[in-house]
XYZ file of C-alpha atoms in Angstrom:
545
model
C 5.809 -25.923 19.564
C 6.490 -22.238 19.939
C 5.850 -20.292 22.948
C 4.482 -17.282 21.049
C 2.355 -17.503 17.724
C 2.740 -14.729 15.540
C -0.389 -14.235 13.030
C -0.770 -12.272 9.765
C -4.672 -12.585 9.136
C -6.457 -13.068 6.049
C -7.852 -10.179 4.310
C -11.181 -9.244 2.520
C -10.822 -7.122 -0.437
C -11.259 -6.629 -4.140
C -7.463 -7.292 -4.724
C -4.456 -8.502 -2.825
C -0.620 -7.597 -3.936
C 1.500 -10.428 -2.509
C 4.798 -8.767 -2.631
C 3.308 -5.938 -0.126
C 2.231 -8.473 2.298
C 5.471 -10.184 3.452
C 5.150 -10.214 6.956
C 8.410 -8.257 7.832
C 7.221 -6.884 11.334
C 6.149 -10.341 12.410
C 9.665 -11.272 11.722
C 11.134 -8.588 13.799
C 8.757 -9.243 16.692
C 9.841 -13.092 16.155
C 13.543 -11.930 16.194
C 13.267 -9.884 19.518
C 11.515 -12.970 21.217
C 14.022 -15.201 20.179
C 16.666 -12.989 21.565
C 14.887 -12.855 24.919
C 14.565 -16.796 25.210
C 11.101 -17.432 23.860
C 10.375 -19.641 20.854
C 8.167 -18.212 18.202
C 6.689 -19.208 15.008
C 4.593 -17.193 12.105
C 1.261 -18.098 11.083
C 0.955 -16.210 7.789
C -2.719 -16.526 6.711
C -1.787 -14.886 3.334
C 1.021 -16.946 2.408
C -1.256 -18.941 -0.179
C -2.756 -18.436 -3.452
C -6.214 -19.667 -1.863
C -8.989 -17.140 -2.309
C -12.793 -17.447 -2.441
C -15.473 -15.070 -3.587
C -17.672 -13.475 -1.359
C -20.842 -11.255 -1.532
C -20.212 -7.676 -1.456
C -20.891 -6.494 2.365
C -23.853 -4.691 2.643
C -22.195 -1.420 3.889
C -20.427 -1.519 0.382
C -23.637 -1.985 -1.528
C -23.144 1.551 -3.330
C -19.955 0.044 -5.041
C -22.082 -1.998 -7.235
C -22.562 1.265 -9.320
C -19.023 1.460 -9.920
C -17.597 -2.219 -9.597
C -20.835 -4.256 -10.896
C -19.749 -5.711 -13.752
C -16.642 -7.411 -14.857
C -14.232 -5.834 -17.076
C -11.417 -7.214 -19.142
C -10.162 -3.989 -20.525
C -7.038 -1.811 -19.562
C -9.458 0.484 -17.892
C -10.599 -1.843 -15.544
C -10.848 -1.198 -11.576
C -12.471 -3.799 -9.482
C -15.074 -6.320 -9.402
C -14.844 -9.266 -7.381
C -14.932 -8.956 -3.590
C -12.860 -11.810 -2.083
C -11.442 -13.603 1.135
C -7.642 -13.686 0.496
C -5.972 -16.216 2.545
C -6.649 -19.300 4.753
C -9.876 -19.758 6.273
C -10.535 -18.874 9.929
C -10.868 -22.534 10.727
C -7.520 -23.264 9.475
C -5.932 -20.353 11.755
C -7.820 -21.902 14.501
C -6.734 -25.514 14.057
C -2.787 -24.352 13.462
C -3.230 -22.264 16.713
C -4.572 -25.400 18.653
C -1.789 -27.522 17.439
C 0.694 -24.808 18.486
C -0.178 -25.001 22.021
C 1.292 -21.397 22.249
C 0.718 -19.493 25.481
C 0.483 -16.248 23.636
C -0.777 -15.153 20.413
C 0.260 -12.022 18.581
C -2.251 -10.893 16.084
C -1.201 -8.175 13.338
C -3.704 -5.619 12.677
C -1.934 -2.960 10.547
C -4.858 -1.335 8.575
C -7.980 -0.260 9.983
C -10.075 -1.340 6.782
C -8.899 -5.012 7.669
C -9.389 -4.880 11.271
C -12.675 -6.952 11.283
C -10.365 -9.812 10.066
C -8.001 -9.436 12.610
C -10.419 -9.483 15.389
C -12.316 -12.320 13.851
C -8.760 -14.232 14.089
C -8.440 -13.195 17.706
C -12.107 -14.777 18.444
C -10.975 -17.776 16.409
C -7.779 -18.598 18.266
C -9.672 -17.856 21.544
C -12.079 -20.421 20.537
C -9.735 -23.048 19.436
C -7.027 -22.612 22.211
C -9.041 -21.110 25.146
C -5.793 -20.963 27.485
C -4.012 -18.840 24.812
C -3.716 -15.067 25.865
C -3.911 -12.892 22.799
C -2.063 -9.359 22.297
C -3.087 -7.554 19.182
C -0.630 -4.731 17.570
C -0.055 -2.494 14.402
C -1.412 0.714 13.311
C -5.038 0.119 13.933
C -4.705 -0.715 17.707
C -1.868 1.661 18.362
C -4.384 4.684 17.480
C -7.594 3.297 18.576
C -6.899 0.803 21.536
C -10.308 1.293 23.019
C -12.028 -0.001 19.943
C -10.034 -3.324 19.678
C -10.504 -3.845 23.257
C -14.057 -3.722 22.942
C -13.374 -7.331 21.823
C -13.347 -9.345 24.922
C -11.205 -12.108 23.105
C -8.328 -9.607 22.820
C -6.731 -9.552 26.312
C -3.934 -6.820 25.483
C -2.917 -4.456 23.200
C 0.679 -3.184 22.340
C 0.738 0.368 21.051
C 3.885 1.451 19.137
C 6.840 -0.816 18.314
C 6.417 -4.091 19.599
C 10.151 -5.262 19.592
C 10.460 -3.136 22.709
C 7.180 -4.667 24.270
C 6.419 -7.897 23.606
C 9.199 -9.783 24.921
C 8.560 -8.206 28.095
C 4.703 -9.033 28.212
C 5.640 -12.858 27.462
C 7.910 -12.532 30.506
C 5.186 -11.220 32.714
C 2.699 -13.636 31.577
C 5.287 -16.644 32.045
C 5.891 -15.271 35.818
C 2.597 -14.475 36.664
C 3.357 -10.710 36.962
C 1.309 -7.836 36.111
C 2.137 -6.446 32.634
C 1.539 -2.724 33.871
C 5.224 -1.730 33.542
C 5.384 -3.068 29.813
C 5.721 -0.231 27.439
C 2.845 0.630 25.074
C 0.652 -2.022 26.926
C -3.146 -1.717 27.086
C -5.379 -4.155 29.249
C -8.351 -4.438 31.557
C -8.166 -3.553 34.872
C -10.200 -5.776 37.627
C -12.993 -2.994 37.420
C -13.246 -3.090 33.821
C -11.353 0.163 32.876
C -8.640 0.361 30.559
C -4.861 0.880 31.343
C -3.271 2.504 28.464
C 0.230 3.470 28.087
C 1.937 5.735 25.594
C 3.259 4.034 22.704
C 6.502 2.032 22.676
C 9.492 2.979 21.077
C 12.897 1.668 20.470
C 15.354 4.267 21.109
C 18.248 2.795 18.836
C 17.046 0.699 16.076
C 20.856 -0.677 15.612
C 20.548 -2.208 18.924
C 17.900 -4.706 17.853
C 18.098 -8.106 16.281
C 17.710 -8.543 12.480
C 14.091 -9.780 11.529
C 13.795 -13.419 11.516
C 12.992 -13.729 8.007
C 13.654 -17.597 8.032
C 10.139 -18.087 9.823
C 8.419 -16.558 6.861
C 7.042 -18.717 4.104
C 9.732 -18.057 1.432
C 8.362 -20.124 -1.151
C 4.959 -18.187 -1.437
C 6.764 -14.615 -1.833
C 9.391 -15.789 -4.712
C 9.540 -13.622 -7.763
C 11.091 -14.395 -11.072
C 12.255 -17.282 -9.531
C 14.169 -15.934 -6.742
C 13.414 -14.928 -2.842
C 11.835 -11.618 -2.190
C 12.194 -9.667 1.139
C 11.219 -6.593 2.546
C 13.591 -4.033 4.808
C 12.775 -1.142 6.802
C 15.933 0.813 7.337
C 14.134 3.664 9.307
C 11.348 4.140 11.745
C 9.083 7.046 11.769
C 9.049 10.239 9.343
C 10.199 13.857 9.962
C 7.633 15.184 7.788
C 4.130 16.162 8.741
C 1.750 15.462 6.022
C -1.930 15.773 7.230
C -3.254 12.529 5.618
C -0.392 10.163 7.227
C -0.337 8.900 10.733
C 3.318 8.374 10.701
C 4.843 11.733 10.759
C 1.992 12.926 13.286
C 2.739 10.325 15.735
C 4.667 10.668 18.845
C 7.240 8.382 17.680
C 10.382 10.114 16.527
C 12.194 9.580 13.047
C 15.140 7.073 13.779
C 17.432 5.546 10.760
C 19.835 2.396 11.112
C 23.277 2.553 10.125
C 24.075 1.200 6.910
C 25.996 -1.685 8.001
C 23.210 -3.019 9.688
C 21.041 -2.718 6.605
C 23.646 -4.353 4.765
C 24.055 -7.027 6.932
C 20.239 -7.963 6.577
C 20.571 -7.744 2.859
C 23.198 -10.252 3.155
C 21.234 -12.716 4.987
C 18.333 -12.434 2.839
C 20.649 -12.930 -0.300
C 22.710 -15.842 1.080
C 20.067 -17.718 3.134
C 16.809 -16.822 1.222
C 18.061 -16.553 -2.169
C 16.419 -12.930 -2.227
C 16.544 -11.386 -5.639
C 13.841 -8.686 -5.146
C 14.305 -6.147 -2.058
C 11.430 -3.690 -1.317
C 12.377 -0.844 1.069
C 9.361 0.101 2.892
C 10.778 3.217 4.522
C 8.608 6.068 4.763
C 11.756 8.472 3.468
C 14.342 6.180 2.178
C 16.350 8.760 0.131
C 15.823 11.799 2.535
C 19.479 11.510 3.880
C 21.317 11.744 0.778
C 24.723 10.820 2.203
C 23.534 7.997 3.948
C 21.556 6.630 0.922
C 24.568 7.155 -1.275
C 26.614 5.139 1.236
C 23.890 2.500 1.352
C 24.001 2.338 -2.724
C 27.923 1.690 -2.612
C 27.540 -0.801 -0.165
C 25.214 -2.704 -2.187
C 27.168 -2.549 -5.208
C 30.278 -3.566 -3.429
C 28.685 -6.720 -1.739
C 26.047 -7.605 -4.508
C 27.628 -6.408 -7.714
C 26.881 -9.945 -9.457
C 23.627 -10.617 -7.955
C 21.535 -8.827 -10.209
C 19.208 -7.582 -7.306
C 16.038 -5.743 -8.243
C 15.505 -2.993 -5.490
C 12.310 -1.132 -5.296
C 11.021 1.675 -2.744
C 7.178 1.125 -3.147
C 6.418 3.560 -0.401
C 7.473 6.658 -2.725
C 10.421 8.677 -2.625
C 10.719 12.563 -1.855
C 11.672 13.895 -5.192
C 13.489 17.093 -3.723
C 15.916 14.514 -2.085
C 16.941 13.039 -5.624
C 19.790 14.211 -7.921
C 21.647 12.885 -11.036
C 24.291 11.157 -8.863
C 21.565 9.398 -6.569
C 19.410 8.579 -9.558
C 22.505 7.290 -11.598
C 23.881 5.376 -8.451
C 20.429 3.696 -7.584
C 20.124 2.472 -11.327
C 23.484 0.575 -10.797
C 22.681 -0.540 -7.561
C 19.296 -2.524 -8.998
C 16.700 0.017 -8.987
C 14.625 -0.168 -11.964
C 11.633 2.001 -11.009
C 11.585 5.459 -9.273
C 8.417 5.524 -7.226
C 7.740 9.174 -6.718
C 5.428 10.970 -4.069
C 3.952 13.670 -5.833
C 0.669 14.409 -3.575
C -0.780 16.985 -5.776
C 0.334 19.710 -8.033
C -2.455 22.219 -6.647
C -0.878 24.982 -4.304
C -4.246 25.115 -2.488
C -4.552 21.278 -1.868
C -0.749 21.319 -0.967
C -1.355 23.843 1.795
C -4.182 21.199 2.970
C -1.888 18.396 2.968
C 1.119 20.263 4.625
C 3.400 19.073 1.641
C 5.697 21.192 -0.218
C 5.510 21.647 -4.174
C 7.622 19.071 -5.607
C 6.912 19.491 -9.316
C 10.051 21.029 -10.413
C 12.269 18.422 -8.472
C 9.870 15.324 -9.740
C 10.027 16.494 -13.081
C 13.882 16.351 -13.219
C 13.803 13.171 -11.607
C 11.461 11.451 -13.923
C 13.693 13.140 -16.884
C 17.115 11.458 -15.347
C 14.992 8.244 -15.087
C 14.524 8.190 -18.539
C 18.129 8.938 -19.178
C 19.187 5.849 -17.308
C 16.555 3.559 -18.414
C 14.487 3.349 -15.298
C 10.949 3.439 -15.294
C 8.967 6.312 -13.360
C 5.682 6.302 -11.284
C 4.206 9.385 -9.958
C 1.656 9.045 -7.204
C -1.136 11.677 -6.757
C -4.143 11.752 -4.165
C -7.275 12.162 -5.117
C -10.826 12.937 -3.287
C -9.554 14.171 -0.088
C -11.842 16.327 1.854
C -12.069 20.032 0.223
C -10.092 18.861 -2.856
C -11.286 19.900 -6.075
C -11.644 17.000 -8.715
C -10.548 19.518 -11.465
C -7.469 19.922 -9.891
C -6.819 16.101 -9.844
C -7.543 15.980 -13.479
C -4.840 18.569 -13.943
C -2.641 16.521 -11.563
C -2.864 13.772 -13.974
C -2.190 15.505 -16.962
C 0.716 17.097 -15.275
C 1.955 13.617 -14.573
C 1.547 12.495 -18.319
C 3.038 15.657 -19.491
C 6.256 14.476 -17.514
C 6.430 10.867 -19.352
C 5.413 9.037 -15.857
C 3.156 6.655 -15.164
C 0.272 7.818 -13.044
C -0.493 6.106 -9.420
C -3.823 7.546 -8.449
C -4.472 6.906 -4.786
C -7.954 7.614 -3.389
C -7.724 9.420 -0.070
C -8.796 7.198 2.908
C -8.988 8.654 6.506
C -5.933 7.013 8.570
C -6.499 6.945 12.289
C -3.560 9.209 14.308
C -3.404 11.643 11.194
C -4.457 15.289 11.361
C -6.894 14.945 8.814
C -8.667 11.995 10.637
C -9.439 14.029 13.377
C -10.933 16.803 11.093
C -12.685 14.210 9.213
C -14.515 13.201 12.457
C -15.447 16.747 13.440
C -16.975 17.379 10.347
C -19.026 14.217 10.228
C -17.195 12.942 7.071
C -15.895 9.456 8.625
C -17.375 6.424 7.072
C -19.994 4.502 8.956
C -17.592 1.671 9.615
C -13.980 0.670 9.560
C -14.336 -1.723 6.606
C -14.794 1.502 4.419
C -11.661 3.302 5.294
C -9.703 1.806 2.049
C -9.303 3.602 -1.374
C -11.213 0.799 -3.141
C -14.325 1.812 -1.120
C -13.888 5.358 -2.072
C -14.657 6.288 1.228
C -15.067 10.099 1.228
C -17.752 11.747 -0.685
C -17.160 15.585 -0.045
C -15.992 18.113 -2.807
C -14.951 15.307 -4.841
C -18.076 12.838 -5.192
C -17.487 9.129 -5.624
C -18.506 9.154 -9.154
C -15.611 11.672 -9.610
C -13.133 9.607 -7.697
C -14.145 6.594 -9.795
C -13.569 8.571 -12.975
C -10.222 9.739 -12.157
C -9.138 6.367 -11.198
C -10.102 5.400 -14.701
C -8.726 8.568 -16.054
C -5.425 7.159 -14.428
C -5.906 3.778 -16.390
C -6.396 5.466 -19.387
C -3.216 7.880 -18.962
C -1.043 4.613 -18.386
C -2.775 3.173 -21.437
C -1.912 6.210 -23.630
C 1.723 5.922 -22.211
C 1.942 2.318 -23.165
C 1.149 2.774 -26.684
C 3.540 5.635 -26.903
C 6.499 3.954 -25.335
C 5.804 1.271 -28.004
C 6.097 3.868 -30.648
C 2.524 3.176 -31.816
C 0.039 5.943 -32.994
C -2.727 6.932 -30.734
C -6.395 5.963 -32.485
C -8.212 8.496 -33.951
C -11.887 9.366 -32.523
C -14.191 6.998 -33.447
C -17.876 6.441 -32.718
C -18.971 3.330 -30.750
C -22.370 1.568 -32.552
C -24.329 0.926 -29.396
C -25.069 -2.760 -30.506
C -21.167 -3.199 -31.347
C -19.608 -6.171 -29.310
C -15.790 -7.452 -28.938
C -14.841 -10.918 -29.740
C -13.427 -12.578 -26.830
C -10.322 -13.596 -28.469
C -9.471 -9.843 -28.713
C -6.157 -8.962 -27.073
C -6.309 -6.651 -24.197
C -4.100 -4.060 -26.138
C -6.421 -4.058 -29.100
C -9.541 -3.891 -26.798
C -8.077 -0.888 -25.167
C -6.977 0.597 -28.339
C -10.687 0.268 -29.570
C -12.170 1.559 -26.559
C -9.554 4.696 -26.628
C -10.777 5.745 -29.754
C -14.398 5.721 -28.671
C -13.317 7.689 -25.607
C -11.541 10.472 -27.739
C -14.883 10.742 -29.514
C -17.417 11.113 -27.006
C -15.383 10.926 -23.360
C -17.238 8.019 -22.356
C -15.269 5.088 -20.700
C -16.333 1.775 -21.349
C -15.491 -1.727 -20.207
C -15.964 -5.297 -21.977
C -17.132 -8.296 -20.119
C -15.652 -11.763 -20.612
C -17.879 -12.801 -23.401
C -17.467 -9.417 -25.465
C -20.261 -7.142 -24.379
C -19.245 -3.576 -24.232
C -21.008 -1.364 -21.642
C -20.637 2.082 -19.923
C -18.959 2.598 -17.069
C -20.395 5.295 -14.295
C -18.104 8.169 -14.788
C -18.467 12.296 -14.595
C -18.754 13.344 -18.165
C -17.850 16.855 -16.922
C -14.582 15.465 -15.916
C -13.963 13.104 -18.855
C -14.361 15.869 -21.212
C -12.231 18.363 -19.313
C -9.397 15.936 -19.363
C -10.029 15.527 -23.294
C -10.220 19.174 -23.875
C -6.700 19.692 -21.804
C -5.191 16.511 -23.384
C -5.771 17.675 -27.001
C -4.250 21.218 -26.270
C -1.483 19.400 -24.557
C -1.003 17.267 -27.654
C -1.033 20.275 -30.118
C 1.567 21.964 -27.961
C 3.565 18.923 -28.022
C 3.346 18.816 -31.587
C 4.173 22.329 -32.393
C 7.483 21.916 -30.458
C 8.412 18.955 -32.431
C 7.714 20.829 -35.884
C 10.029 23.839 -34.889
């Protein structure tokens, strides 16, 4: 039985991407606890394919307008709101069986903080003697809100590896935890003791993540294991929408040898074939990244590793030598961070214009047989939706897939405070997620939903073009027309695309073949179509010459 039980809570949302939920942070905490002489286990409530449908929460009723009907077309967004993972009762029973004296609960995202707090209440109910500490991005930046839950005994702000073993030792010895870095607790008078965030000065001096405690079987991909690695902490950039660069934690990078040792453990002990680097800026230090890539090729040349950097790469940090070497090392996709192509919006985001370097990187990705995905942010406060349409068309013109990220306010970021002062924050934490279309300001919610669907259309058009298929001619859609259920998704998309080219309306198809119109801004769809046609004419004229 473990001394400390580390818990990843279930989540409630419209979708779950399992390869993004590997509990790497808990594995890092477990390694530090074990090094300090404590036993630890990870209870990963997301390491299961179980889910159940839920009624849409009352605060999300407005989303029925956008997600109300099922859609099997390529232009679908979301429909079912679900509880993903084990039930709270199962978590409580497992906690009781563990007899742990301390439970550490991860609360990474504010939008899922209710599930983390419900996990705390459940553990306390099933194992009353257990002390509960919560950590992650949400409690780091909003500790007072978390401590309103009486079942949470402590919060650790910042990097828990530097604090959790010290807290466990204090509890074992019956000592006050006031000297634990990053600690938050209630004083005897009910007031809160709140420490500055804890930080690891040298990430090379800490043990490698205890990934053997993760339920590897669930996270297998293409018949092999998958893992996450973080080779740096913090971020030197100061993007207004991000809390990482705005935090008080300085940017630190591990040495190449440490990262390669962690990869060796994952490959040799967990049969990892997929590695996602979750750094905020993996390629920022060019020479360091090149050394890492050459080290990967030297150690794992015959292992057929698939490497990704799904948090996004900063395009100015990439050149032909780097991209060529990335391909040789196992990268199949370039995930590129654009932000926006609008000069005005980039000033708001405190980001440089990376279009020139992104276009070069996308061209080089094509040269070396890699896919490119370019991520843009839409629906931020003050952002013009017409500019977001232009962003989409720019991405399409570069021959990349479009990743449309609807803005949400992140506690700890510069934008979060501005949203609070302007009265733009959503009414509750559960709405602080992209799928909830949380901010309705200069980009209205209907505009945001339209931009998401236009992103789907752009990617479907690219899919057809990559297959060297002709785009359909504009074709009216008869009101009573249905689509047979056995029709393929590609055929459905092609028919709906022809109708979109005709009238700018974006349609969906229910599982029984009913065709219906999505709620969209016709102003934006027709603006897109007008610019798209001009773009295609210019391209055709260039090919004729």
